[in-house]
């Protein structure tokens, strides 16, 4: 906090100093009396800054440095810095002051408008932000793309998925061939969110349409395949559910784990225990994960016995060390041990449980956010699909 405070004061000080020099140059031809007043304002501003009286220093800054083509960047930079520091009200004041000035080019005016709208977002005044962004889009401003990105984020936060898709589509058209993968993924997730709302209302026809739309945006949408498979399962269409689930490893092998509970249920409904074992083996061969080892071990245990399951896990551990698989192995051995050996295994299990509990299962590959559960939308950086399972000895 102290460093941040000092950094802010330093930048404000530099801003005021730069403003002072520009103002001095601008006012060279003016009267001495004016210069004295001008200088006085700056010294007052600096004094407030040094005493960290932020409210007064912002007012002084606005009063003493006229917004011109030359000083515009200083005003905008100070406003943006205030916003980043969480001082949205002060940022609004600075950017509104810029917008009140006449003589700016339309590009300069739009830049200030964009920053003011971002201040409104920070202040939670989303309606005002939305209408300013909309205005920039309607004006076909140089900042149209940034305004659309912000609008998508607002609609996403407000869960207004239709509007989010509409804005994202406009953004896609604007980006043309350079449409980022993140935008494509986001649009597919917006459709999945709509499908989930449909399912909640029991409108399965609309849900299916929204899922088709999701796949049209992103043919590798694991979430769309999974929701579709769940719908087919509900309709007792187990063959379709199975076909959809089997597509997922090709769409994204890192998402295999989330398909496993439904995959097991589907095979159970089909009464095809051998089929499940075959699929698990095939997936394990191609995309090894600890969950696959554990599920397969459970199957071996059900069809044969604990010893066969333990041997299977031990064999897999030699190929790929894993704390989670080790834990299941210890559990199996505990069932058949007694006396001192049992005591020692219990101690080992307590330790392994602790290691597993302390390790998050998922992390965001973009911002590093980590947690125990899968989030389709990263709570840290608000990116869709960036939260993935953690690999390695302690992970998957
Ligand atoms: Zn993130």
XYZ file of C-alpha atoms and ligand atoms in Angstrom:
397
model
C 0.000 0.000 0.000
C 2.799 2.328 0.991
C 4.646 1.699 -2.311
C 1.418 2.169 -4.273
C 0.724 5.444 -2.435
C 4.242 6.700 -3.076
C 4.038 5.639 -6.738
C 0.769 7.498 -7.169
C 2.133 10.637 -5.522
C 5.214 10.492 -7.720
C 3.166 10.182 -10.922
C 0.809 12.932 -9.809
C 3.811 15.060 -8.998
C 5.306 14.396 -12.432
C 1.948 15.130 -14.051
C 1.696 18.437 -12.227
C 5.318 19.273 -13.016
C 4.813 18.429 -16.704
C 1.647 20.458 -16.679
C 3.465 23.311 -15.045
C 6.111 23.355 -17.794
C 3.526 23.162 -20.542
C 1.447 25.805 -18.847
C 4.493 27.979 -18.416
C 5.347 27.718 -22.105
C 1.741 28.386 -23.057
C 1.506 31.352 -20.757
C 4.870 32.900 -21.529
C 3.193 35.779 -23.321
C 0.653 36.397 -20.633
C 0.952 38.864 -17.829
C 3.201 38.434 -14.830
C 0.167 38.532 -12.565
C -1.348 35.554 -14.405
C 1.928 33.661 -14.175
C 2.042 34.228 -10.466
C -1.496 32.899 -9.985
C -0.762 29.940 -12.221
C 2.441 29.115 -10.383
C 0.687 29.543 -7.070
C -1.925 26.930 -8.085
C 0.803 24.473 -8.959
C 2.711 24.955 -5.765
C -0.546 24.464 -3.854
C -1.220 21.300 -5.890
C 2.248 19.974 -5.178
C 1.922 20.757 -1.521
C -1.337 18.766 -1.339
C 0.307 15.919 -3.186
C 3.262 15.778 -0.866
C 0.842 15.695 2.036
C -1.144 13.005 0.174
C -4.319 15.105 0.225
C -5.575 13.427 -2.944
C -8.958 15.192 -3.151
C -7.419 18.624 -3.141
C -4.574 17.708 -5.467
C -6.964 16.403 -8.151
C -9.019 19.604 -7.908
C -5.873 21.697 -8.134
C -4.684 19.704 -11.103
C -7.975 20.229 -12.948
C -8.058 23.930 -12.074
C -4.527 24.730 -13.057
C -3.826 22.691 -16.172
C -6.039 23.608 -19.078
C -7.096 20.720 -21.330
C -5.491 21.264 -24.747
C -4.233 18.997 -27.480
C -0.849 19.104 -25.715
C -2.022 18.386 -22.181
C -4.777 15.913 -23.058
C -2.602 12.818 -22.573
C -1.610 13.970 -19.078
C -5.264 14.407 -18.094
C -6.257 11.045 -19.521
C -3.285 9.261 -17.943
C -4.031 10.726 -14.518
C -7.715 9.791 -14.814
C -6.854 6.229 -15.854
C -4.410 5.901 -13.009
C -7.064 7.042 -10.526
C -9.427 4.396 -11.913
C -6.822 1.650 -11.636
C -6.213 2.703 -8.054
C -9.928 2.242 -7.362
C -10.628 5.995 -7.196
C -13.451 5.872 -9.761
C -15.126 9.107 -8.591
C -11.901 11.074 -9.118
C -11.312 9.420 -12.492
C -14.857 10.425 -13.529
C -14.202 14.000 -12.446
C -10.983 14.204 -14.487
C -12.467 12.628 -17.620
C -15.682 14.669 -17.418
C -13.541 17.786 -17.196
C -11.781 16.748 -20.418
C -15.127 16.192 -22.181
C -16.332 19.669 -21.206
C -13.501 21.291 -23.135
C -14.148 22.527 -26.650
C -11.655 22.341 -29.466
C -10.674 18.681 -29.130
C -10.667 16.583 -32.281
C -13.439 13.979 -32.487
C -10.861 11.212 -31.945
C -9.634 12.928 -28.764
C -13.207 13.451 -27.604
C -14.027 9.765 -28.207
C -10.924 8.647 -26.315
C -12.036 10.650 -23.277
C -15.553 9.236 -23.680
C -14.165 5.678 -23.738
C -12.168 6.306 -20.571
C -15.152 7.918 -18.826
C -17.283 4.893 -19.711
C -14.595 2.642 -18.226
C -14.713 4.780 -15.059
C -18.473 4.205 -14.908
C -17.887 0.459 -15.136
C -15.440 0.692 -12.218
C -17.980 2.718 -10.244
C -20.694 0.118 -10.980
C -22.706 2.655 -13.036
C -23.271 0.145 -15.816
C -26.261 1.864 -17.484
C -24.257 5.029 -18.022
C -21.253 3.032 -19.225
C -23.423 1.045 -21.627
C -24.943 4.134 -23.263
C -21.518 5.786 -23.692
C -20.090 2.630 -25.296
C -23.182 2.349 -27.521
C -22.690 5.946 -28.632
C -19.065 5.215 -29.627
C -20.246 2.217 -31.652
C -23.026 4.148 -33.396
C -20.573 6.932 -34.249
C -18.328 4.297 -35.836
C -15.561 5.718 -33.666
C -11.884 4.824 -33.881
C -12.505 3.188 -30.466
C -15.431 1.044 -31.642
C -13.539 -2.198 -31.071
C -12.614 -1.316 -27.468
C -16.196 -0.167 -26.819
C -17.540 -3.497 -28.104
C -15.075 -5.472 -25.961
C -16.262 -3.540 -22.913
C -19.924 -4.059 -23.817
C -19.394 -7.816 -24.151
C -17.894 -7.803 -20.670
C -20.800 -5.789 -19.221
C -23.431 -8.096 -20.753
C -21.453 -11.099 -19.584
C -21.362 -9.756 -16.006
C -25.090 -9.013 -16.209
C -25.760 -12.466 -17.710
C -27.503 -10.833 -20.684
C -26.285 -13.550 -23.009
C -28.276 -12.546 -26.127
C -26.852 -9.037 -25.999
C -23.387 -10.446 -25.301
C -23.632 -12.590 -28.457
C -24.874 -9.635 -30.488
C -21.970 -7.405 -29.412
C -19.450 -10.229 -29.776
C -20.685 -10.854 -33.334
C -20.210 -7.170 -34.181
C -16.707 -7.412 -32.728
C -15.999 -10.545 -34.798
C -17.052 -8.751 -37.979
C -14.779 -5.865 -37.072
C -11.814 -8.186 -36.429
C -12.407 -10.133 -39.650
C -9.631 -12.682 -40.247
C -7.947 -11.615 -37.034
C -10.805 -12.770 -34.797
C -9.124 -14.066 -31.635
C -9.783 -17.656 -30.529
C -10.866 -16.282 -27.120
C -13.802 -14.482 -28.739
C -14.940 -17.614 -30.592
C -14.750 -19.638 -27.361
C -16.647 -16.924 -25.461
C -19.500 -16.878 -28.005
C -19.913 -20.657 -27.722
C -20.097 -20.342 -23.931
C -22.736 -17.571 -24.197
C -24.862 -20.008 -26.229
C -24.291 -22.754 -23.642
C -25.418 -20.353 -20.907
C -28.614 -19.696 -22.898
C -29.108 -23.441 -23.356
C -28.855 -23.947 -19.587
C -31.476 -21.234 -19.034
C -33.717 -23.009 -21.581
C -33.262 -26.335 -19.784
C -34.233 -24.694 -16.501
C -37.491 -23.581 -18.191
C -37.921 -27.055 -19.710
C -37.661 -25.545 -23.173
C -35.550 -28.334 -24.670
C -36.160 -27.329 -28.272
C -34.640 -23.903 -27.701
C -31.807 -25.488 -25.677
C -30.967 -27.737 -28.637
C -30.953 -24.735 -30.983
C -28.656 -22.796 -28.688
C -26.312 -25.780 -28.444
C -26.236 -26.061 -32.245
C -25.366 -22.356 -32.335
C -22.553 -22.999 -29.804
C -21.090 -25.736 -32.023
C -21.430 -23.488 -35.084
C -19.239 -20.943 -33.298
C -16.797 -23.467 -31.873
C -16.863 -27.049 -33.144
C -14.579 -27.986 -30.238
C -16.990 -26.764 -27.574
C -16.685 -29.471 -24.905
C -19.343 -27.771 -22.855
C -21.866 -27.968 -25.710
C -21.099 -31.686 -26.207
C -21.481 -32.328 -22.494
C -24.823 -30.478 -22.174
C -26.055 -32.201 -25.332
C -25.047 -35.578 -23.888
C -26.873 -34.751 -20.652
C -30.002 -33.888 -22.644
C -29.784 -37.146 -24.599
C -29.324 -39.058 -21.319
C -32.447 -37.399 -19.913
C -34.344 -38.543 -23.005
C -33.031 -42.090 -22.471
C -31.173 -41.763 -25.787
C -28.039 -43.415 -24.395
C -26.429 -44.201 -27.766
C -26.480 -40.506 -28.728
C -25.198 -39.524 -25.284
C -22.329 -41.988 -25.670
C -21.422 -40.743 -29.157
C -21.329 -37.142 -27.853
C -19.188 -38.051 -24.850
C -16.751 -39.967 -27.050
C -16.185 -36.800 -29.083
C -14.866 -34.890 -26.077
C -11.293 -36.314 -25.892
C -10.772 -35.216 -29.514
C -12.223 -31.785 -28.791
C -10.014 -31.262 -25.742
C -8.260 -34.204 -24.040
C -7.764 -32.121 -20.907
C -11.527 -32.214 -20.291
C -11.775 -36.013 -20.097
C -12.243 -36.048 -16.330
C -15.485 -34.078 -16.386
C -17.050 -36.551 -18.805
C -16.338 -39.622 -16.653
C -19.332 -39.557 -14.241
C -21.836 -39.325 -17.129
C -19.881 -41.822 -19.242
C -20.123 -44.389 -16.428
C -23.871 -43.684 -16.007
C -24.516 -44.065 -19.741
C -22.684 -47.416 -19.934
C -24.574 -48.583 -16.878
C -27.904 -47.737 -18.527
C -26.741 -49.575 -21.630
C -25.782 -52.507 -19.420
C -22.403 -52.549 -21.164
C -19.789 -52.919 -18.451
C -17.203 -54.320 -20.889
C -17.775 -51.345 -23.185
C -16.991 -48.945 -20.340
C -13.806 -50.817 -19.507
C -12.751 -50.768 -23.171
C -13.372 -47.033 -23.518
C -11.534 -46.239 -20.281
C -8.550 -48.364 -21.408
C -8.487 -46.732 -24.820
C -8.604 -43.231 -23.336
C -5.957 -44.104 -20.740
C -3.659 -45.269 -23.495
C -4.074 -42.058 -25.467
C -4.699 -39.435 -22.803
C -3.463 -40.710 -19.420
C -5.067 -39.066 -16.372
C -5.261 -40.181 -12.750
C -9.043 -40.139 -12.820
C -8.980 -42.697 -15.637
C -6.617 -44.908 -13.601
C -8.908 -44.670 -10.562
C -12.122 -45.308 -12.527
C -10.557 -48.261 -14.315
C -9.247 -49.635 -11.024
C -12.801 -49.395 -9.654
C -14.054 -51.390 -12.626
C -11.359 -54.057 -12.147
C -12.259 -54.201 -8.469
C -15.939 -54.729 -9.307
C -15.283 -57.443 -11.883
C -12.343 -59.151 -10.176
C -11.068 -58.182 -6.686
C -9.163 -55.645 -4.574
C -5.810 -57.271 -5.290
C -6.218 -57.065 -9.061
C -7.248 -53.390 -8.731
C -4.219 -52.669 -6.476
C -1.853 -54.409 -8.933
C -3.282 -52.336 -11.768
C -2.760 -49.062 -9.861
C 0.768 -50.072 -8.829
C 1.596 -50.812 -12.463
C 0.224 -47.428 -13.557
C 2.171 -45.648 -10.789
C 5.407 -47.008 -12.242
C 4.508 -45.419 -15.572
C 3.209 -42.153 -14.130
C 3.738 -41.176 -10.470
C 0.630 -39.646 -8.923
C -0.419 -38.761 -5.382
C -4.124 -39.360 -6.125
C -3.571 -42.849 -7.555
C -1.223 -43.630 -4.648
C -4.014 -42.629 -2.268
C -6.391 -45.143 -3.853
C -3.691 -47.817 -3.648
C -3.224 -47.130 0.070
C -7.008 -47.301 0.571
C -7.109 -50.730 -1.080
C -4.220 -52.048 1.006
C -5.814 -50.692 4.180
C -8.803 -52.978 3.590
C -6.556 -56.041 3.886
C -3.999 -55.068 6.516
C -3.968 -55.245 10.284
C -1.855 -54.475 13.355
C 1.229 -52.275 12.939
C 1.063 -52.359 9.131
C -2.486 -50.958 9.234
C -1.438 -48.217 11.670
C 1.410 -47.172 9.381
C -0.817 -47.193 6.298
C -3.381 -45.039 8.113
C -0.646 -42.562 8.946
C 0.460 -42.545 5.307
C -3.129 -42.013 4.157
C -3.588 -39.070 6.523
C -0.483 -37.459 5.058
C -1.546 -38.084 1.458
C -5.071 -36.777 2.181
C -3.531 -33.605 3.580
C -1.328 -33.108 0.509
C -4.342 -33.620 -1.815
C -6.581 -31.280 0.232
C -3.982 -28.539 0.146
C -3.447 -28.721 -3.612
C -5.955 -26.983 -5.895
C -7.270 -29.220 -8.676
C -7.703 -26.467 -11.278
C -5.819 -23.400 -12.381
C -6.199 -20.699 -14.990
C -3.527 -20.954 -17.676
C -3.900 -17.250 -18.317
C -3.896 -15.539 -14.913
C -2.869 -18.276 -12.465
C -6.166 -18.325 -10.518
C -6.508 -21.695 -8.775
C -9.291 -23.561 -7.019
C -10.865 -26.877 -6.166
C -13.603 -26.711 -8.814
C -13.879 -26.204 -12.548
C -15.049 -22.751 -13.614
C -15.923 -22.320 -17.285
C -15.366 -18.590 -16.797
C -12.185 -17.770 -14.878
C -13.185 -15.688 -11.823
C -9.748 -14.054 -11.914
C -9.331 -12.810 -15.489
C -12.853 -13.431 -16.864
C -11.577 -15.610 -19.702
C -13.775 -18.475 -20.904
C -12.268 -21.953 -20.949
C -8.893 -20.946 -19.507
C -9.342 -22.846 -16.218
C -7.746 -26.265 -16.716
C -6.917 -29.249 -14.623
C -3.509 -29.179 -12.889
C -1.167 -31.882 -14.137
C 1.859 -33.424 -12.432
C 2.540 -35.728 -9.474
C 0.226 -33.833 -7.127
C -2.371 -33.080 -9.808
C -3.684 -34.993 -12.800
Zn -7.812 -16.439 -15.314
